[in-house]
Amino acid sequence: GAMVIVGDGGTVPTPGGGDPTGQWAMTSATLYWPAIARGQINTEGGAITGTGWVVIDGSNYRLSTDLVLRVDSTAAGLVVRPSTLASRGTYTASGGSLALSPVCFASTGMSPGGNSLGFSRDGADRGRLFVSLAGAAGMATLVFDLQRAP
């Protein structure tokens, strides 16, 4: 997936809401760094790879990701950070926000900055999941493109 610094040709999309119910596969990801990261992060040298899925049914959710984040920073050079996340519990939706109440949570590497995700339904079988990440360069937003499973 791509990396973008906000203000350098990219703006963070806004969660638009919609019905999140379904089984969703993560097809790609874009990491939006805050403008303060300019000069600290080389977006051309970075990438996000991996797999993930989310199932949202009634008031319950299950979420799993297995990612590798490659960040090319001016201070540390290329940093490779594997990250897994598994979570399940209940959620409530309000507009474009999903407030999670995990009953089980395990994470290595990067973790979401709180228990709130964003969601946009972009068609019958497409959506986006928004995750805020806290880091040394400020709050970044990881946006997963989703494809609804048949």
N, CA, C and O atoms as a DFTB+ gen file, in Angstrom:
600 C
 N C O
     1  1       0.803      -1.179       0.000
     2  2       0.000       0.000       0.000
     3  2       0.854       1.254       0.000
     4  3       2.060       1.205       0.239
     5  1       0.227       2.343      -0.264
     6  2       0.894       3.631      -0.423
     7  2       1.016       4.388       0.892
     8  3       0.308       4.119       1.863
     9  1       1.943       5.348       0.887
    10  2       2.088       6.293       1.998
    11  2       2.010       7.697       1.427
    12  3       2.589       7.990       0.381
    13  1       1.282       8.564       2.131
    14  2       1.055       9.928       1.676
    15  2       1.263      10.859       2.850
    16  3       0.842      10.557       3.967
    17  1       1.911      11.995       2.609
    18  2       1.994      13.036       3.633
    19  2       0.905      14.061       3.324
    20  3       0.843      14.598       2.218
    21  1       0.058      14.322       4.297
    22  2      -1.051      15.244       4.112
    23  2      -0.493      16.609       3.720
    24  3       0.417      17.133       4.363
    25  1      -1.046      17.164       2.672
    26  2      -0.588      18.451       2.172
    27  2       0.346      18.307       0.989
    28  3       0.526      19.268       0.241
    29  1       0.946      17.149       0.790
    30  2       1.822      16.894      -0.362
    31  2       1.063      16.082      -1.411
    32  3       1.493      14.997      -1.802
    33  1      -0.047      16.610      -1.852
    34  2      -0.841      15.931      -2.852
    35  2      -1.854      14.961      -2.267
    36  3      -2.497      14.219      -3.009
    37  1      -2.002      14.957      -0.961
    38  2      -2.962      14.031      -0.366
    39  2      -3.725      14.658       0.776
    40  3      -3.189      15.473       1.527
    41  1      -4.966      14.275       0.898
    42  2      -5.776      14.652       2.045
    43  2      -6.364      13.367       2.611
    44  3      -6.620      12.415       1.875
    45  1      -6.571      13.347       3.901
    46  2      -7.136      12.163       4.542
    47  2      -8.619      12.100       4.207
    48  3      -9.350      13.058       4.463
    49  1      -9.076      10.980       3.636
    50  2     -10.517      10.865       3.405
    51  2     -11.269      10.836       4.733
    52  3     -10.698      10.507       5.774
    53  1     -12.528      11.177       4.687
    54  2     -13.363      11.234       5.885
    55  2     -14.331      10.052       5.893
    56  3     -14.968       9.773       4.877
    57  1     -14.451       9.355       7.025
    58  2     -15.426       8.274       7.092
    59  2     -16.835       8.793       6.831
    60  3     -17.276       9.756       7.458
    61  1     -17.532       8.155       5.907
    62  2     -18.856       8.631       5.539
    63  2     -20.004       7.850       6.133
    64  3     -21.166       8.214       5.951
    65  1     -19.689       6.769       6.850
    66  2     -20.750       5.970       7.451
    67  2     -21.354       4.992       6.471
    68  3     -20.745       4.656       5.455
    69  1     -22.539       4.542       6.776
    70  2     -23.208       3.517       5.996
    71  2     -23.260       2.224       6.800
    72  3     -22.651       2.118       7.865
    73  1     -23.979       1.262       6.288
    74  2     -24.152      -0.012       6.984
    75  2     -22.868      -0.828       6.911
    76  3     -22.468      -1.223       5.816
    77  1     -22.201      -1.100       8.048
    78  2     -20.940      -1.841       8.029
    79  2     -21.124      -3.362       8.044
    80  3     -20.141      -4.101       7.987
    81  1     -22.374      -3.836       8.119
    82  2     -22.628      -5.264       8.264
    83  2     -22.054      -6.057       7.093
    84  3     -22.242      -5.700       5.930
    85  1     -21.352      -7.137       7.423
    86  2     -20.845      -8.019       6.386
    87  2     -19.491      -8.593       6.728
    88  3     -18.903      -8.296       7.768
    89  1     -19.016      -9.420       5.824
    90  2     -17.666      -9.970       5.900
    91  2     -16.831      -9.214       4.879
    92  3     -17.142      -9.198       3.689
    93  1     -15.762      -8.587       5.367
    94  2     -14.968      -7.709       4.524
    95  2     -13.512      -8.173       4.497
    96  3     -12.930      -8.488       5.535
    97  1     -12.934      -8.211       3.300
    98  2     -11.507      -8.495       3.133
    99  2     -10.793      -7.183       2.839
   100  3     -11.283      -6.366       2.060
   101  1      -9.637      -6.981       3.460
   102  2      -8.829      -5.791       3.205
   103  2      -8.028      -6.018       1.923
   104  3      -7.224      -6.946       1.840
   105  1      -8.256      -5.163       0.929
   106  2      -7.622      -5.350      -0.379
   107  2      -6.393      -4.473      -0.586
   108  3      -5.496      -4.836      -1.347
   109  1      -6.344      -3.340       0.074
   110  2      -5.175      -2.458       0.002
   111  2      -5.235      -1.488       1.177
   112  3      -6.244      -1.390       1.876
   113  1      -4.132      -0.775       1.376
   114  2      -4.064       0.181       2.491
   115  2      -3.280       1.405       2.066
   116  3      -2.355       1.322       1.257
   117  1      -3.662       2.540       2.621
   118  2      -2.921       3.784       2.445
   119  2      -2.699       4.390       3.822
   120  3      -3.635       4.525       4.609
   121  1      -1.454       4.756       4.106
   122  2      -1.124       5.396       5.376
   123  2      -0.926       6.883       5.128
   124  3      -0.049       7.285       4.363
   125  1      -1.756       7.702       5.787
   126  2      -1.704       9.154       5.660
   127  2      -0.945       9.716       6.853
   128  3      -1.444       9.696       7.979
   129  1       0.267      10.218       6.603
   130  2       1.087      10.841       7.645
   131  2       0.673      12.296       7.801
   132  3       0.280      12.922       6.816
   133  1       0.747      12.864       9.021
   134  2       0.434      14.290       9.196
   135  2       1.510      15.150       8.532
   136  3       2.622      14.685       8.285
   137  1       1.168      16.407       8.247
   138  2       2.090      17.318       7.564
   139  2       3.414      17.471       8.315
   140  3       4.446      17.732       7.696
   141  1       3.397      17.312       9.645
   142  2       4.618      17.443      10.442
   143  2       5.665      16.384      10.070
   144  3       6.844      16.542      10.387
   145  1       5.240      15.309       9.401
   146  2       6.163      14.241       8.995
   147  2       6.998      14.620       7.770
   148  3       7.964      13.934       7.433
   149  1       6.620      15.712       7.110
   150  2       7.378      16.177       5.944
   151  2       8.832      16.391       6.343
   152  3       9.113      17.071       7.329
   153  1       9.744      15.821       5.590
   154  2      11.165      15.927       5.899
   155  2      11.649      14.832       6.847
   156  3      12.855      14.623       6.977
   157  1      10.734      14.133       7.505
   158  2      11.092      13.034       8.402
   159  2      10.849      11.668       7.776
   160  3      11.535      10.700       8.104
   161  1       9.861      11.588       6.866
   162  2       9.454      10.335       6.257
   163  2       9.596      10.449       4.745
   164  3       9.122      11.408       4.136
   165  1      10.261       9.451       4.141
   166  2      10.337       9.362       2.690
   167  2       9.239       8.397       2.245
   168  3       9.396       7.183       2.369
   169  1       8.139       8.925       1.733
   170  2       7.002       8.076       1.375
   171  2       7.324       7.150       0.198
   172  3       6.734       6.077       0.075
   173  1       8.254       7.561      -0.663
   174  2       8.630       6.715      -1.815
   175  2       9.330       5.438      -1.367
   176  3       9.244       4.418      -2.051
   177  1      10.020       5.478      -0.231
   178  2      10.766       4.317       0.256
   179  2       9.985       3.443       1.217
   180  3      10.519       2.457       1.725
   181  1       8.726       3.785       1.477
   182  2       7.930       3.030       2.439
   183  2       6.836       2.232       1.764
   184  3       6.509       2.458       0.598
   185  1       6.276       1.298       2.510
   186  2       5.184       0.477       1.988
   187  2       4.451      -0.214       3.132
   188  3       4.975      -0.355       4.237
   189  1       3.243      -0.635       2.844
   190  2       2.445      -1.450       3.764
   191  2       2.024      -2.690       2.988
   192  3       1.434      -2.586       1.912
   193  1       2.326      -3.855       3.531
   194  2       1.914      -5.102       2.899
   195  2       1.245      -5.983       3.945
   196  3       1.441      -5.795       5.145
   197  1       0.466      -6.931       3.486
   198  2      -0.146      -7.872       4.415
   199  2      -1.573      -8.206       4.055
   200  3      -2.042      -7.948       2.947
   201  1      -2.254      -8.794       5.035
   202  2      -3.633      -9.229       4.844
   203  2      -4.467      -8.825       6.053
   204  3      -3.933      -8.506       7.116
   205  1      -5.768      -8.843       5.875
   206  2      -6.654      -8.561       6.986
   207  2      -8.106      -8.746       6.600
   208  3      -8.454      -8.809       5.421
   209  1      -8.941      -8.831       7.614
   210  2     -10.375      -8.965       7.402
   211  2     -11.116      -8.434       8.611
   212  3     -10.561      -8.326       9.705
   213  1     -12.369      -8.109       8.398
   214  2     -13.246      -7.698       9.483
   215  2     -14.642      -8.262       9.198
   216  3     -15.119      -8.224       8.064
   217  1     -15.280      -8.782      10.237
   218  2     -16.651      -9.281      10.143
   219  2     -17.486      -8.470      11.122
   220  3     -17.173      -8.388      12.310
   221  1     -18.550      -7.876      10.606
   222  2     -19.446      -7.073      11.432
   223  2     -20.846      -7.646      11.258
   224  3     -21.386      -7.681      10.151
   225  1     -21.428      -8.098      12.375
   226  2     -22.704      -8.796      12.330
   227  2     -23.512      -8.387      13.555
   228  3     -23.079      -8.604      14.687
   229  1     -24.672      -7.803      13.336
   230  2     -25.486      -7.350      14.470
   231  2     -24.727      -6.309      15.258
   232  3     -24.368      -5.263      14.718
   233  1     -24.473      -6.580      16.543
   234  2     -23.703      -5.639      17.363
   235  2     -22.305      -6.181      17.671
   236  3     -21.613      -5.652      18.541
   237  1     -21.889      -7.234      16.963
   238  2     -20.580      -7.857      17.198
   239  2     -19.621      -7.604      16.045
   240  3     -20.035      -7.399      14.904
   241  1     -18.326      -7.623      16.366
   242  2     -17.303      -7.510      15.338
   243  2     -16.180      -8.502      15.637
   244  3     -15.975      -8.902      16.783
   245  1     -15.467      -8.885      14.599
   246  2     -14.210      -9.633      14.675
   247  2     -13.277      -8.998      13.664
   248  3     -13.684      -8.685      12.545
   249  1     -12.020      -8.806      14.059
   250  2     -11.051      -8.089      13.234
   251  2      -9.699      -8.773      13.348
   252  3      -9.271      -9.142      14.442
   253  1      -9.025      -8.940      12.207
   254  2      -7.689      -9.526      12.218
   255  2      -6.846      -8.898      11.113
   256  3      -7.298      -8.766       9.976
   257  1      -5.623      -8.513      11.454
   258  2      -4.677      -8.020      10.457
   259  2      -3.309      -8.647      10.703
   260  3      -2.944      -8.960      11.836
   261  1      -2.573      -8.819       9.630
   262  2      -1.187      -9.293       9.668
   263  2      -0.430      -8.439       8.657
   264  3      -0.456      -8.715       7.458
   265  1       0.239      -7.408       9.142
   266  2       0.839      -6.390       8.279
   267  2       2.338      -6.281       8.488
   268  3       2.873      -6.674       9.525
   269  1       3.003      -5.735       7.470
   270  2       4.389      -5.316       7.598
   271  2       4.452      -3.864       7.125
   272  3       4.109      -3.551       5.985
   273  1       4.895      -2.995       8.016
   274  2       5.035      -1.574       7.722
   275  2       6.516      -1.289       7.503
   276  3       7.345      -1.563       8.370
   277  1       6.839      -0.733       6.334
   278  2       8.214      -0.334       6.020
   279  2       8.238       1.190       5.932
   280  3       7.615       1.786       5.053
   281  1       8.968       1.808       6.862
   282  2       9.041       3.263       6.921
   283  2      10.477       3.682       6.683
   284  3      11.389       3.215       7.365
   285  1      10.679       4.570       5.708
   286  2      11.999       5.121       5.418
   287  2      12.058       6.500       6.073
   288  3      11.505       7.470       5.556
   289  1      12.744       6.571       7.229
   290  2      12.812       7.837       7.968
   291  2      14.202       8.442       7.852
   292  3      15.193       7.730       7.687
   293  1      14.261       9.764       7.941
   294  2      15.559      10.440       7.872
   295  2      16.391      10.163       9.111
   296  3      17.619      10.160       9.032
   297  1      15.758       9.929      10.253
   298  2      16.491       9.714      11.501
   299  2      17.026       8.284      11.635
   300  3      18.149       8.087      12.101
   301  1      16.237       7.293      11.233
   302  2      16.618       5.902      11.501
   303  2      16.832       5.068      10.245
   304  3      17.184       3.893      10.347
   305  1      16.631       5.639       9.071
   306  2      16.731       4.856       7.850
   307  2      15.493       3.986       7.689
   308  3      14.409       4.331       8.160
   309  1      15.671       2.848       7.012
   310  2      14.543       1.953       6.773
   311  2      14.214       1.168       8.036
   312  3      15.060       0.451       8.571
   313  1      12.976       1.309       8.508
   314  2      12.491       0.584       9.679
   315  2      11.408      -0.376       9.192
   316  3      10.433       0.039       8.565
   317  1      11.588      -1.666       9.488
   318  2      10.610      -2.680       9.099
   319  2       9.913      -3.139      10.365
   320  3      10.552      -3.611      11.306
   321  1       8.579      -2.995      10.377
   322  2       7.828      -3.281      11.594
   323  2       6.659      -4.220      11.304
   324  3       5.608      -3.787      10.832
   325  1       6.849      -5.518      11.593
   326  2       5.711      -6.434      11.477
   327  2       4.677      -6.109      12.556
   328  3       5.026      -5.664      13.649
   329  1       3.421      -6.333      12.239
   330  2       2.360      -6.010      13.184
   331  2       1.175      -6.940      12.958
   332  3       0.695      -7.095      11.835
   333  1       0.712      -7.555      14.041
   334  2      -0.513      -8.339      13.969
   335  2      -1.512      -7.760      14.958
   336  3      -1.143      -7.202      15.991
   337  1      -2.764      -7.904      14.621
   338  2      -3.816      -7.440      15.512
   339  2      -4.990      -8.402      15.381
   340  3      -5.388      -8.760      14.272
   341  1      -5.531      -8.811      16.493
   342  2      -6.746      -9.627      16.516
   343  2      -7.636      -9.082      17.619
   344  3      -7.181      -8.844      18.738
   345  1      -8.901      -8.888      17.297
   346  2      -9.818      -8.321      18.270
   347  2     -11.227      -8.805      17.969
   348  3     -11.596      -9.023      16.815
   349  1     -12.006      -8.970      19.039
   350  2     -13.427      -9.250      18.871
   351  2     -14.169      -8.626      20.037
   352  3     -13.606      -8.395      21.107
   353  1     -15.438      -8.359      19.808
   354  2     -16.252      -7.749      20.848
   355  2     -17.524      -7.199      20.256
   356  3     -18.043      -7.718      19.268
   357  1     -18.025      -6.137      20.872
   358  2     -19.232      -5.487      20.387
   359  2     -18.875      -4.088      19.893
   360  3     -17.799      -3.564      20.181
   361  1     -19.790      -3.507      19.153
   362  2     -19.559      -2.154      18.637
   363  2     -20.886      -1.412      18.565
   364  3     -21.960      -2.013      18.557
   365  1     -20.780      -0.099      18.512
   366  2     -21.921       0.744      18.191
   367  2     -21.486       1.673      17.068
   368  3     -20.339       2.117      17.025
   369  1     -22.400       1.959      16.172
   370  2     -22.110       2.827      15.031
   371  2     -22.848       4.144      15.192
   372  3     -24.007       4.175      15.604
   373  1     -22.166       5.223      14.863
   374  2     -22.772       6.549      14.867
   375  2     -22.136       7.338      13.729
   376  3     -20.961       7.698      13.803
   377  1     -22.899       7.606      12.686
   378  2     -22.341       8.279      11.524
   379  2     -21.238       7.427      10.931
   380  3     -21.466       6.260      10.614
   381  1     -20.046       7.984      10.773
   382  2     -18.914       7.251      10.230
   383  2     -18.027       6.628      11.281
   384  3     -16.940       6.151      10.956
   385  1     -18.459       6.616      12.544
   386  2     -17.627       6.114      13.628
   387  2     -18.142       4.771      14.143
   388  3     -19.346       4.569      14.301
   389  1     -17.208       3.864      14.400
   390  2     -17.521       2.588      15.046
   391  2     -16.809       2.592      16.394
   392  3     -15.579       2.565      16.446
   393  1     -17.572       2.625      17.483
   394  2     -16.987       2.579      18.824
   395  2     -16.911       1.117      19.247
   396  3     -17.936       0.449      19.382
   397  1     -15.694       0.625      19.454
   398  2     -15.480      -0.779      19.776
   399  2     -15.425      -1.002      21.285
   400  3     -14.884      -0.188      22.034
   401  1     -15.994      -2.114      21.704
   402  2     -15.876      -2.582      23.092
   403  2     -15.289      -3.991      23.024
   404  3     -16.028      -4.975      23.018
   405  1     -13.939      -4.087      22.972
   406  2     -13.323      -5.406      22.818
   407  2     -13.513      -6.276      24.058
   408  3     -13.431      -5.794      25.187
   409  1     -13.767      -7.560      23.829
   410  2     -13.744      -8.534      24.913
   411  2     -12.463      -9.365      24.831
   412  3     -12.078     -10.034      25.789
   413  1     -11.819      -9.309      23.675
   414  2     -10.546      -9.994      23.454
   415  2      -9.725      -9.142      22.496
   416  3     -10.219      -8.734      21.445
   417  1      -8.471      -8.873      22.857
   418  2      -7.622      -8.012      22.041
   419  2      -6.177      -8.471      22.178
   420  3      -5.684      -8.662      23.289
   421  1      -5.502      -8.647      21.052
   422  2      -4.076      -8.983      21.059
   423  2      -3.415      -8.222      19.918
   424  3      -3.953      -8.151      18.814
   425  1      -2.238      -7.649      20.194
   426  2      -1.557      -6.858      19.178
   427  2      -0.053      -6.930      19.373
   428  3       0.443      -6.930      20.500
   429  1       0.661      -6.991      18.265
   430  2       2.111      -6.822      18.264
   431  2       2.409      -5.692      17.292
   432  3       1.684      -5.508      16.314
   433  1       3.446      -4.952      17.546
   434  2       3.764      -3.843      16.654
   435  2       2.859      -2.665      16.898
   436  3       2.613      -2.296      18.046
   437  1       2.351      -2.059      15.820
   438  2       1.524      -0.866      15.968
   439  2       0.134      -1.225      16.450
   440  3      -0.394      -2.291      16.132
   441  1      -0.446      -0.331      17.215
   442  2      -1.794      -0.518      17.736
   443  2      -2.627       0.718      17.433
   444  3      -2.094       1.823      17.332
   445  1      -3.935       0.532      17.289
   446  2      -4.790       1.693      17.090
   447  2      -4.703       2.651      18.272
   448  3      -4.492       2.230      19.409
   449  1      -4.866       3.936      17.994
   450  2      -4.850       4.950      19.045
   451  2      -6.220       5.092      19.667
   452  3      -6.837       6.150      19.550
   453  1      -6.712       4.066      20.321
   454  2      -8.031       4.103      20.951
   455  2      -8.921       3.006      20.413
   456  3      -8.489       2.177      19.611
   457  1     -10.154       3.004      20.852
   458  2     -11.098       1.966      20.447
   459  2     -12.152       2.495      19.493
   460  3     -13.303       2.061      19.537
   461  1     -11.776       3.416      18.641
   462  2     -12.715       3.957      17.682
   463  2     -12.136       3.824      16.278
   464  3     -10.988       4.190      16.025
   465  1     -12.946       3.298      15.382
   466  2     -12.579       3.172      13.977
   467  2     -13.553       3.997      13.159
   468  3     -14.640       4.341      13.624
   469  1     -13.157       4.306      11.949
   470  2     -14.073       4.947      11.019
   471  2     -14.480       3.955       9.955
   472  3     -13.748       3.007       9.673
   473  1     -15.652       4.165       9.357
   474  2     -16.130       3.285       8.303
   475  2     -16.866       4.091       7.251
   476  3     -17.596       5.031       7.565
   477  1     -16.662       3.708       5.989
   478  2     -17.434       4.256       4.874
   479  2     -17.900       3.109       4.004
   480  3     -17.107       2.250       3.618
   481  1     -19.172       3.096       3.701
   482  2     -19.711       2.142       2.729
   483  2     -19.684       2.851       1.395
   484  3     -20.367       3.857       1.208
   485  1     -18.895       2.331       0.461
   486  2     -18.681       3.002      -0.821
   487  2     -19.379       2.303      -1.976
   488  3     -19.035       2.525      -3.137
   489  1     -20.344       1.471      -1.671
   490  2     -21.087       0.734      -2.687
   491  2     -21.569      -0.564      -2.074
   492  3     -21.327      -0.829      -0.897
   493  1     -22.256      -1.380      -2.877
   494  2     -22.819      -2.628      -2.363
   495  2     -21.734      -3.569      -1.851
   496  3     -21.952      -4.295      -0.881
   497  1     -20.568      -3.563      -2.494
   498  2     -19.521      -4.516      -2.123
   499  2     -18.177      -3.868      -1.823
   500  3     -17.158      -4.557      -1.787
   501  1     -18.158      -2.551      -1.606
   502  2     -16.911      -1.847      -1.303
   503  2     -17.077      -0.967      -0.071
   504  3     -18.153      -0.426       0.184
   505  1     -16.001      -0.833       0.684
   506  2     -16.016       0.031       1.845
   507  2     -14.598       0.425       2.215
   508  3     -13.641       0.017       1.557
   509  1     -14.466       1.218       3.267
   510  2     -13.155       1.607       3.795
   511  2     -13.214       1.604       5.314
   512  3     -14.213       2.002       5.912
   513  1     -12.127       1.149       5.928
   514  2     -11.984       1.136       7.383
   515  2     -10.857       2.093       7.736
   516  3      -9.786       2.032       7.132
   517  1     -11.083       2.985       8.715
   518  2     -10.140       4.028       9.096
   519  2      -9.613       3.747      10.496
   520  3     -10.393       3.552      11.429
   521  1      -8.285       3.726      10.647
   522  2      -7.650       3.450      11.935
   523  2      -6.676       4.584      12.242
   524  3      -5.824       4.901      11.412
   525  1      -6.785       5.194      13.411
   526  2      -5.836       6.231      13.836
   527  2      -4.662       5.563      14.550
   528  3      -4.845       4.677      15.385
   529  1      -3.455       6.006      14.202
   530  2      -2.228       5.455      14.790
   531  2      -1.399       6.588      15.380
   532  3      -1.157       7.593      14.711
   533  1      -0.966       6.436      16.614
   534  2      -0.098       7.428      17.252
   535  2       1.347       7.024      17.013
   536  3       1.702       5.854      17.155
   537  1       2.184       7.993      16.647
   538  2       3.595       7.709      16.416
   539  2       4.442       8.929      16.692
   540  3       3.932       9.979      17.082
   541  1       5.746       8.785      16.486
   542  2       6.684       9.875      16.744
   543  2       6.420      11.075      15.851
   544  3       6.729      12.207      16.224
   545  1       5.845      10.836      14.661
   546  2       5.558      11.929      13.735
   547  2       4.124      12.435      13.885
   548  3       3.617      13.123      12.998
   549  1       3.470      12.104      14.992
   550  2       2.104      12.563      15.230
   551  2       1.086      11.491      14.874
   552  3       1.443      10.338      14.633
   553  1      -0.176      11.879      14.842
   554  2      -1.254      10.941      14.532
   555  2      -1.322      10.708      13.023
   556  3      -1.429      11.647      12.235
   557  1      -1.256       9.450      12.650
   558  2      -1.401       9.057      11.253
   559  2      -2.725       8.318      11.111
   560  3      -3.282       7.831      12.095
   561  1      -3.222       8.239       9.888
   562  2      -4.467       7.528       9.623
   563  2      -4.207       6.440       8.602
   564  3      -3.733       6.709       7.498
   565  1      -4.517       5.213       8.975
   566  2      -4.390       4.063       8.091
   567  2      -5.774       3.758       7.537
   568  3      -6.708       3.499       8.296
   569  1      -5.906       3.788       6.211
   570  2      -7.189       3.553       5.558
   571  2      -7.090       2.262       4.758
   572  3      -6.291       2.146       3.829
   573  1      -7.928       1.285       5.142
   574  2      -7.997       0.019       4.425
   575  2      -9.132       0.068       3.429
   576  3     -10.253       0.430       3.786
   577  1      -8.860      -0.292       2.176
   578  2      -9.920      -0.506       1.201
   579  2     -10.473      -1.898       1.448
   580  3      -9.711      -2.845       1.639
   581  1     -11.793      -2.030       1.447
   582  2     -12.451      -3.286       1.766
   583  2     -13.262      -3.800       0.588
   584  3     -13.868      -3.026      -0.153
   585  1     -13.264      -5.105       0.431
   586  2     -14.119      -5.779      -0.546
   587  2     -15.025      -6.722       0.227
   588  3     -14.541      -7.543       1.007
   589  1     -16.316      -6.618       0.025
   590  2     -17.256      -7.475       0.734
   591  2     -17.196      -8.890       0.180
   592  3     -17.246      -9.094      -1.034
   593  1     -17.088      -9.875       1.084
   594  2     -17.057     -11.268       0.685
   595  2     -18.446     -11.695       0.233
   596  3     -19.445     -11.224       0.776
   597  1     -18.519     -12.580      -0.757
   598  2     -19.838     -13.021      -1.246
   599  2     -20.581     -13.834      -0.202
   600  3     -21.702     -14.280      -0.450
